[in-house]
Tab-separated table of C-alpha atoms in Angstrom:
chain	number	residue	atom	x	y	z
A	442	MET	CA	0.000	0.000	0.000
A	443	GLU	CA	1.362	3.413	-0.972
A	444	ARG	CA	1.940	5.892	1.803
A	445	ASP	CA	0.424	9.308	1.146
A	446	ASN	CA	-0.414	11.090	4.374
A	447	GLN	CA	-0.473	14.457	2.589
A	448	SER	CA	-3.898	13.598	1.171
A	449	LEU	CA	-5.153	12.173	4.475
A	450	ILE	CA	-4.550	15.321	6.510
A	451	PRO	CA	-7.555	17.586	5.948
A	452	THR	CA	-6.679	20.942	4.430
A	453	LEU	CA	-9.126	23.356	5.996
A	454	SER	CA	-10.838	26.307	4.381
A	455	ALA	CA	-11.268	29.529	6.348
A	456	LYS	CA	-14.894	28.699	7.204
A	457	GLU	CA	-13.976	25.175	8.293
A	458	LEU	CA	-11.199	26.523	10.510
A	459	VAL	CA	-13.580	28.930	12.262
A	460	GLU	CA	-16.284	26.281	12.625
A	461	ARG	CA	-13.887	23.713	14.051
A	462	PHE	CA	-11.733	25.830	16.358
A	463	SER	CA	-13.869	28.738	17.552
A	464	VAL	CA	-16.981	29.424	19.573
A	465	GLN	CA	-19.888	30.088	17.259
A	466	ASP	CA	-20.863	33.699	17.766
A	467	ARG	CA	-22.800	36.502	16.099
A	468	TYR	CA	-19.496	38.142	15.224
A	469	TRP	CA	-18.602	35.315	12.852
A	470	ASP	CA	-22.101	35.347	11.379
A	471	GLN	CA	-21.534	38.972	10.426
A	472	ALA	CA	-17.898	38.556	9.348
A	473	MET	CA	-18.260	35.442	7.195
A	474	PHE	CA	-19.453	36.950	3.946
A	475	GLU	CA	-20.142	34.819	0.876
A	476	ASP	CA	-16.484	35.005	-0.194
A	477	PHE	CA	-15.027	34.383	3.278
A	478	ASN	CA	-13.086	31.348	2.022
A	479	GLN	CA	-11.330	33.633	-0.465
A	480	PHE	CA	-10.694	36.597	1.815
A	481	GLY	CA	-11.318	37.688	5.396
A	482	PHE	CA	-10.187	40.391	7.782
A	483	HIS	CA	-10.713	40.966	11.500
A	484	ARG	CA	-9.246	42.572	14.603
A	485	LEU	CA	-7.552	40.173	17.011
A	486	GLU	CA	-9.098	41.906	20.006
A	487	HIS	CA	-12.566	41.127	18.583
A	488	THR	CA	-11.980	37.417	18.041
A	489	GLN	CA	-9.337	36.259	20.509
A	490	HIS	CA	-11.934	35.306	23.129
A	491	LEU	CA	-13.822	33.255	20.524
A	492	MET	CA	-10.897	30.987	19.579
A	493	ILE	CA	-9.643	28.063	21.631
A	494	GLU	CA	-6.492	28.825	23.615
A	495	ALA	CA	-4.204	26.641	21.520
A	496	LEU	CA	-4.959	25.521	17.969
A	497	PRO	CA	-3.695	21.968	17.324
A	498	PRO	CA	-1.517	21.372	14.248
A	499	HIS	CA	-3.488	21.658	11.007
A	500	ARG	CA	-3.188	22.559	7.342
A	501	LYS	CA	-5.160	25.262	5.545
A	502	ASN	CA	-5.718	26.198	1.904
A	503	PHE	CA	-5.148	29.934	2.318
A	504	HIS	CA	-2.388	32.365	3.240
A	505	ASP	CA	-2.798	34.475	6.345
A	506	PHE	CA	-0.937	37.107	8.286
A	507	PHE	CA	-1.151	38.836	11.642
A	508	PHE	CA	0.074	42.285	12.601
A	509	ILE	CA	0.452	42.759	16.325
A	510	THR	CA	0.070	46.205	17.893
A	511	LYS	CA	-0.169	45.040	21.526
A	512	GLY	CA	0.465	41.857	23.467
A	513	VAL	CA	2.130	38.653	22.271
A	514	LEU	CA	1.085	35.965	19.808
A	515	HIS	CA	2.746	32.530	19.639
A	516	ARG	CA	2.519	30.739	16.321
A	517	GLY	CA	4.031	27.580	14.878
A	518	ARG	CA	4.927	27.165	11.224
A	519	GLY	CA	6.128	23.736	10.199
A	520	VAL	CA	8.746	22.632	12.717
A	521	ASP	CA	9.544	26.188	13.811
A	522	SER	CA	7.797	28.315	16.430
A	523	TYR	CA	7.697	32.098	16.712
A	524	GLU	CA	6.862	34.723	19.304
A	525	VAL	CA	5.207	37.683	17.596
A	526	ARG	CA	5.431	41.026	19.376
A	527	PRO	CA	4.203	44.566	18.571
A	528	HIS	CA	5.225	46.178	15.268
A	529	THR	CA	5.652	42.715	13.741
A	530	PHE	CA	3.895	40.889	10.910
A	531	CYS	CA	3.692	37.089	10.950
A	532	PHE	CA	2.904	35.266	7.687
A	533	ILE	CA	1.734	31.650	7.345
A	534	PRO	CA	1.666	30.436	3.703
A	535	ALA	CA	-1.054	28.141	2.390
A	536	HIS	CA	-0.624	24.358	2.866
A	537	GLN	CA	1.916	24.866	5.663
A	538	ILE	CA	1.296	22.893	8.847
A	539	THR	CA	0.643	25.465	11.526
A	540	TYR	CA	-0.533	25.681	15.115
A	541	ALA	CA	-1.076	28.336	17.756
A	542	ALA	CA	0.184	28.286	21.324
A	543	LEU	CA	-1.100	30.505	24.102
A	544	THR	CA	-1.745	34.134	23.210
A	545	SER	CA	-1.692	36.974	25.729
A	546	SER	CA	-5.147	38.115	26.831
A	547	ASP	CA	-4.354	41.731	25.935
A	548	VAL	CA	-3.392	40.998	22.322
A	549	GLU	CA	-4.473	43.573	19.749
A	550	GLY	CA	-3.844	43.810	16.044
A	551	PHE	CA	-5.066	42.719	12.643
A	552	ALA	CA	-5.576	39.315	11.026
A	553	CYS	CA	-6.119	38.706	7.332
A	554	HIS	CA	-6.474	35.607	5.172
A	555	PHE	CA	-6.552	35.315	1.398
A	556	THR	CA	-6.070	32.779	-1.392
A	557	ASP	CA	-3.893	32.852	-4.488
A	558	LYS	CA	-6.946	34.030	-6.427
A	559	LEU	CA	-6.587	37.470	-4.868
A	560	LEU	CA	-2.941	37.613	-5.955
A	561	ALA	CA	-3.686	36.594	-9.540
A	562	GLY	CA	-3.386	40.163	-10.810
A	563	MET	CA	0.104	40.671	-9.396
A	564	GLN	CA	3.079	40.381	-11.713
A	565	GLU	CA	5.335	37.369	-11.236
A	566	THR	CA	8.289	39.657	-10.548
A	567	THR	CA	6.332	41.251	-7.699
A	568	LEU	CA	5.314	37.889	-6.225
A	569	GLN	CA	8.938	36.745	-6.240
A	570	LYS	CA	9.826	39.675	-3.988
A	571	LEU	CA	7.311	38.563	-1.345
A	572	ASP	CA	9.653	36.241	0.515
A	573	PHE	CA	7.243	35.932	3.447
A	574	LEU	CA	4.679	34.117	1.255
A	575	HIS	CA	7.159	31.390	0.284
A	576	LEU	CA	7.276	28.142	2.252
A	577	ASP	CA	11.014	28.624	2.819
A	578	GLY	CA	10.730	32.360	3.467
A	579	GLN	CA	11.164	34.292	6.700
A	580	PRO	CA	7.689	34.529	8.314
A	581	LEU	CA	8.349	37.539	10.557
A	582	VAL	CA	8.672	41.102	9.298
A	583	GLU	CA	9.490	43.662	11.980
A	584	VAL	CA	8.477	47.209	11.133
A	585	PRO	CA	10.218	50.320	12.535
A	586	ALA	CA	7.881	52.130	14.946
A	587	HIS	CA	7.943	55.348	12.935
A	588	HIS	CA	6.681	53.494	9.849
A	589	THR	CA	3.834	51.695	11.639
A	590	PRO	CA	1.181	54.435	11.048
A	591	THR	CA	1.567	54.070	7.270
A	592	LEU	CA	0.953	50.336	7.419
A	593	ILE	CA	-1.930	50.673	9.866
A	594	TYR	CA	-3.541	53.126	7.443
A	595	LEU	CA	-3.333	50.513	4.672
A	596	LEU	CA	-4.726	47.821	6.986
A	597	GLU	CA	-7.621	50.078	7.949
A	598	ARG	CA	-8.364	50.764	4.274
A	599	ILE	CA	-8.472	47.006	3.643
A	600	GLU	CA	-10.754	46.591	6.650
A	601	ALA	CA	-13.101	49.342	5.434
A	602	GLU	CA	-13.382	47.791	1.969
A	603	PHE	CA	-14.004	44.347	3.460
A	604	ILE	CA	-16.838	45.576	5.670
A	605	GLN	CA	-18.565	47.522	2.895
A	606	ASP	CA	-20.215	45.826	-0.053
A	607	LEU	CA	-19.320	48.288	-2.786
A	608	GLU	CA	-18.406	47.975	-6.451
A	609	ASN	CA	-14.841	46.770	-7.199
A	610	LYS	CA	-14.448	45.741	-3.557
A	611	TYR	CA	-11.928	42.948	-4.073
A	612	GLU	CA	-10.028	44.759	-6.802
A	613	LEU	CA	-9.364	47.565	-4.325
A	614	ILE	CA	-8.486	45.116	-1.552
A	615	ALA	CA	-5.991	43.413	-3.876
A	616	ALA	CA	-4.463	46.802	-4.719
A	617	TYR	CA	-4.117	47.747	-1.047
A	618	LEU	CA	-2.643	44.319	-0.254
A	619	GLN	CA	-0.066	44.679	-3.009
A	620	THR	CA	0.886	48.120	-1.706
A	621	LEU	CA	1.147	46.749	1.834
A	622	PHE	CA	3.313	43.829	0.735
A	623	LEU	CA	5.629	46.013	-1.316
A	624	GLU	CA	6.021	48.351	1.668
A	625	LEU	CA	7.011	45.330	3.762
A	626	THR	CA	9.693	44.239	1.307
A	627	ARG	CA	11.655	47.311	2.425
A	628	PHE	CA	12.092	45.737	5.850
A	629	ILE	CA	13.166	42.279	4.687
A	630	ALA	CA	16.855	41.531	4.821
A	631	PRO	CA	17.874	40.624	1.265
A	632	ARG	CA	18.689	36.990	0.717
A	633	SER	CA	22.384	36.292	0.709
A	634	HIS	CA	24.040	36.469	-2.684
A	635	LYS	CA	26.537	33.827	-1.630
A	636	ALA	CA	26.685	30.526	-3.477
A	637	ALA	CA	23.343	28.770	-3.770
A	638	LYS	CA	24.691	26.007	-1.554
A	639	SER	CA	25.096	28.302	1.471
A	640	ASN	CA	24.369	26.730	4.842
A	641	GLU	CA	21.218	28.810	5.343
A	642	THR	CA	19.867	28.009	1.893
A	643	ILE	CA	20.552	24.293	2.238
A	644	THR	CA	18.923	24.172	5.675
A	645	ALA	CA	15.805	26.029	4.505
A	646	ARG	CA	15.510	23.808	1.437
A	647	TYR	CA	16.026	20.694	3.581
A	648	LYS	CA	13.128	21.666	5.867
A	649	GLN	CA	10.946	22.295	2.834
A	650	LEU	CA	11.797	18.889	1.369
A	651	LEU	CA	11.029	17.208	4.691
A	652	ALA	CA	7.552	18.719	4.681
A	653	GLN	CA	7.002	17.479	1.127
A	654	HIS	CA	8.496	13.969	1.308
A	655	ILE	CA	8.517	12.773	4.939
A	656	GLN	CA	5.748	10.261	4.177
A	657	THR	CA	7.869	8.519	1.544
A	658	THR	CA	11.400	8.688	2.953
A	659	GLN	CA	13.180	9.321	6.231
A	660	SER	CA	16.629	8.742	4.721
A	661	ILE	CA	19.211	11.513	5.062
A	662	GLN	CA	20.920	9.996	2.019
A	663	ASP	CA	17.755	10.582	-0.055
A	664	TYR	CA	17.438	14.215	1.011
A	665	ALA	CA	21.112	14.846	0.378
A	666	GLU	CA	20.688	13.481	-3.153
A	667	MET	CA	17.698	15.779	-3.721
A	668	LEU	CA	19.927	18.691	-2.726
A	669	GLY	CA	22.893	17.483	-4.746
A	670	ILE	CA	25.240	17.252	-1.764
A	671	THR	CA	26.658	14.519	0.477
A	672	PRO	CA	24.878	13.412	3.667
A	673	ASN	CA	27.844	14.589	5.721
A	674	HIS	CA	27.740	18.060	4.151
A	675	LEU	CA	23.965	18.246	4.709
A	676	ASN	CA	24.337	17.362	8.366
A	677	LYS	CA	27.171	19.890	8.873
A	678	CYS	CA	25.130	22.695	7.260
A	679	VAL	CA	21.987	21.934	9.269
A	680	LYS	CA	23.874	21.630	12.534
A	681	GLN	CA	25.765	24.884	11.988
A	682	VAL	CA	22.536	26.797	11.311
A	683	THR	CA	20.194	25.159	13.845
A	684	SER	CA	22.510	23.471	16.400
A	685	ARG	CA	20.557	20.287	15.676
A	686	THR	CA	21.328	17.351	13.404
A	687	ALA	CA	19.564	16.479	10.176
A	688	ARG	CA	18.201	13.365	11.930
A	689	ASP	CA	16.757	15.530	14.713
A	690	TRP	CA	14.740	17.468	12.136
A	691	ILE	CA	13.413	14.273	10.561
A	692	GLN	CA	12.123	13.239	13.976
A	693	GLU	CA	10.559	16.675	14.522
A	694	VAL	CA	8.681	16.486	11.223
A	695	ILE	CA	7.503	12.922	11.926
A	696	LEU	CA	6.226	14.107	15.312
A	697	LEU	CA	4.423	17.099	13.797
A	698	GLU	CA	2.840	15.009	11.035
A	699	SER	CA	1.734	12.392	13.555
A	700	LYS	CA	0.083	15.050	15.722
A	701	VAL	CA	-1.844	16.326	12.712
A	702	LEU	CA	-2.972	12.825	11.716
A	703	LEU	CA	-4.001	11.997	15.283
A	704	ALA	CA	-5.920	15.243	15.679
A	705	GLN	CA	-7.416	15.677	12.219
A	706	THR	CA	-8.244	12.105	11.137
A	707	THR	CA	-9.800	8.996	12.659
A	708	LEU	CA	-7.156	6.665	11.214
A	709	PRO	CA	-6.094	3.797	13.507
A	710	ILE	CA	-2.787	4.469	15.219
A	711	ALA	CA	-1.200	1.484	13.433
A	712	GLU	CA	-2.160	3.036	10.096
A	713	ILE	CA	-0.721	6.416	11.107
A	714	SER	CA	2.518	4.724	12.110
A	715	PHE	CA	2.670	2.972	8.744
A	716	ARG	CA	1.874	6.157	6.840
A	717	LEU	CA	4.844	7.809	8.533
A	718	GLY	CA	7.177	5.004	7.520
A	719	ILE	CA	7.306	3.352	10.964
A	720	THR	CA	6.285	-0.286	10.618
A	721	ASP	CA	6.677	-1.092	14.332
A	722	GLN	CA	3.677	0.435	16.110
A	723	SER	CA	5.203	-0.165	19.551
A	724	TYR	CA	8.291	1.820	18.507
A	725	PHE	CA	6.049	4.605	17.229
A	726	GLY	CA	4.266	4.661	20.600
A	727	ARG	CA	7.542	4.884	22.505
A	728	PHE	CA	8.853	7.584	20.172
A	729	PHE	CA	5.688	9.680	20.512
A	730	LYS	CA	5.592	9.372	24.316
A	731	LYS	CA	9.272	10.268	24.638
A	732	LYS	CA	8.681	13.449	22.639
A	733	THR	CA	5.338	14.528	24.115
A	734	GLY	CA	4.907	12.779	27.460
A	735	HIS	CA	1.729	11.104	26.138
A	736	THR	CA	1.000	7.962	24.164
A	737	PRO	CA	-0.669	8.440	20.775
A	738	SER	CA	-3.947	7.192	22.267
A	739	GLN	CA	-3.724	9.653	25.163
A	740	TYR	CA	-2.966	12.540	22.794
A	741	ARG	CA	-5.931	11.674	20.583
A	742	LYS	CA	-8.167	11.364	23.655
A	743	MET	CA	-7.111	14.853	24.784
A	744	ILE	CA	-8.045	16.249	21.371
A	745	GLU	CA	-11.282	14.270	21.312
A	746	MET	CA	-12.293	15.611	24.748
A	747	SER	CA	-11.701	19.114	23.398
A	748	GLY	CA	-14.213	18.370	20.666
A	749	PHE	CA	-11.857	18.773	17.700
A	750	LEU	CA	-11.620	15.213	16.386
A	751	PRO	CA	-13.836	14.671	13.325
A	752	GLU	CA	-16.530	12.018	13.437
A	753	PRO	CA	-15.616	8.736	11.690
A	754	SER	CA	-16.877	8.696	8.111
């Protein structure tokens, strides 16, 4: 049987994400317009109390970003986690596994989600500049305090267009978004012009390949071949950049994928183990407990008690 856990992990739309992980409230009834799956915008201070404290790992079919003006937001993107503070944007590209840890009760700011459809009018050269929308890009963009009012103005214009139902609504939103994104490119450190095989580039590409291929191979040799380098060179690059070995990152991705499968599907644990390339279920159980402090069954039960495990089909 072919392993393909990518297709087994549900990829949630914006509406499905709200329905699954938030308290149903009049606010969402008013905010979820007909095109909510394509685009949405809200203030964090208006919705924070409606969302569960910590979103479990999941995938989504849209890009989103947060701009924090007060408080702290903790967000996970793939195997990395980030603390987002005031004057900072955090971007999560579509199809990236993501999760949210605890957020401060006083958090304020803006949240926006959108699909590639809204970016269709942008030139390819412009899209290439938007490093924060790439899976291997830097998700955080810190903005100098003196420049914040300009960006807040653009965010408020987007918000105003979203709330109103006027002619050319989404064309204007797309124009404001493009302006916002181009403004942000001024605060992104340019990618190194060193050789393409720089340690940072290799490490970022390695993490991206893990996310794409972990269900079919856990061999460092295979990933090194994909990158056109030796396993030893791959391990040295990854360790220099992250202080962790290439094998450590394979285990982190397996753990993250297993959490998503346990939380977002009703697959038997033996099947999940197999899908992740681990044929010994008892080893998978020991591995998962060592990393999390819980057995796979206990973890799934915790999610199920929270009400976020889908009903068996």
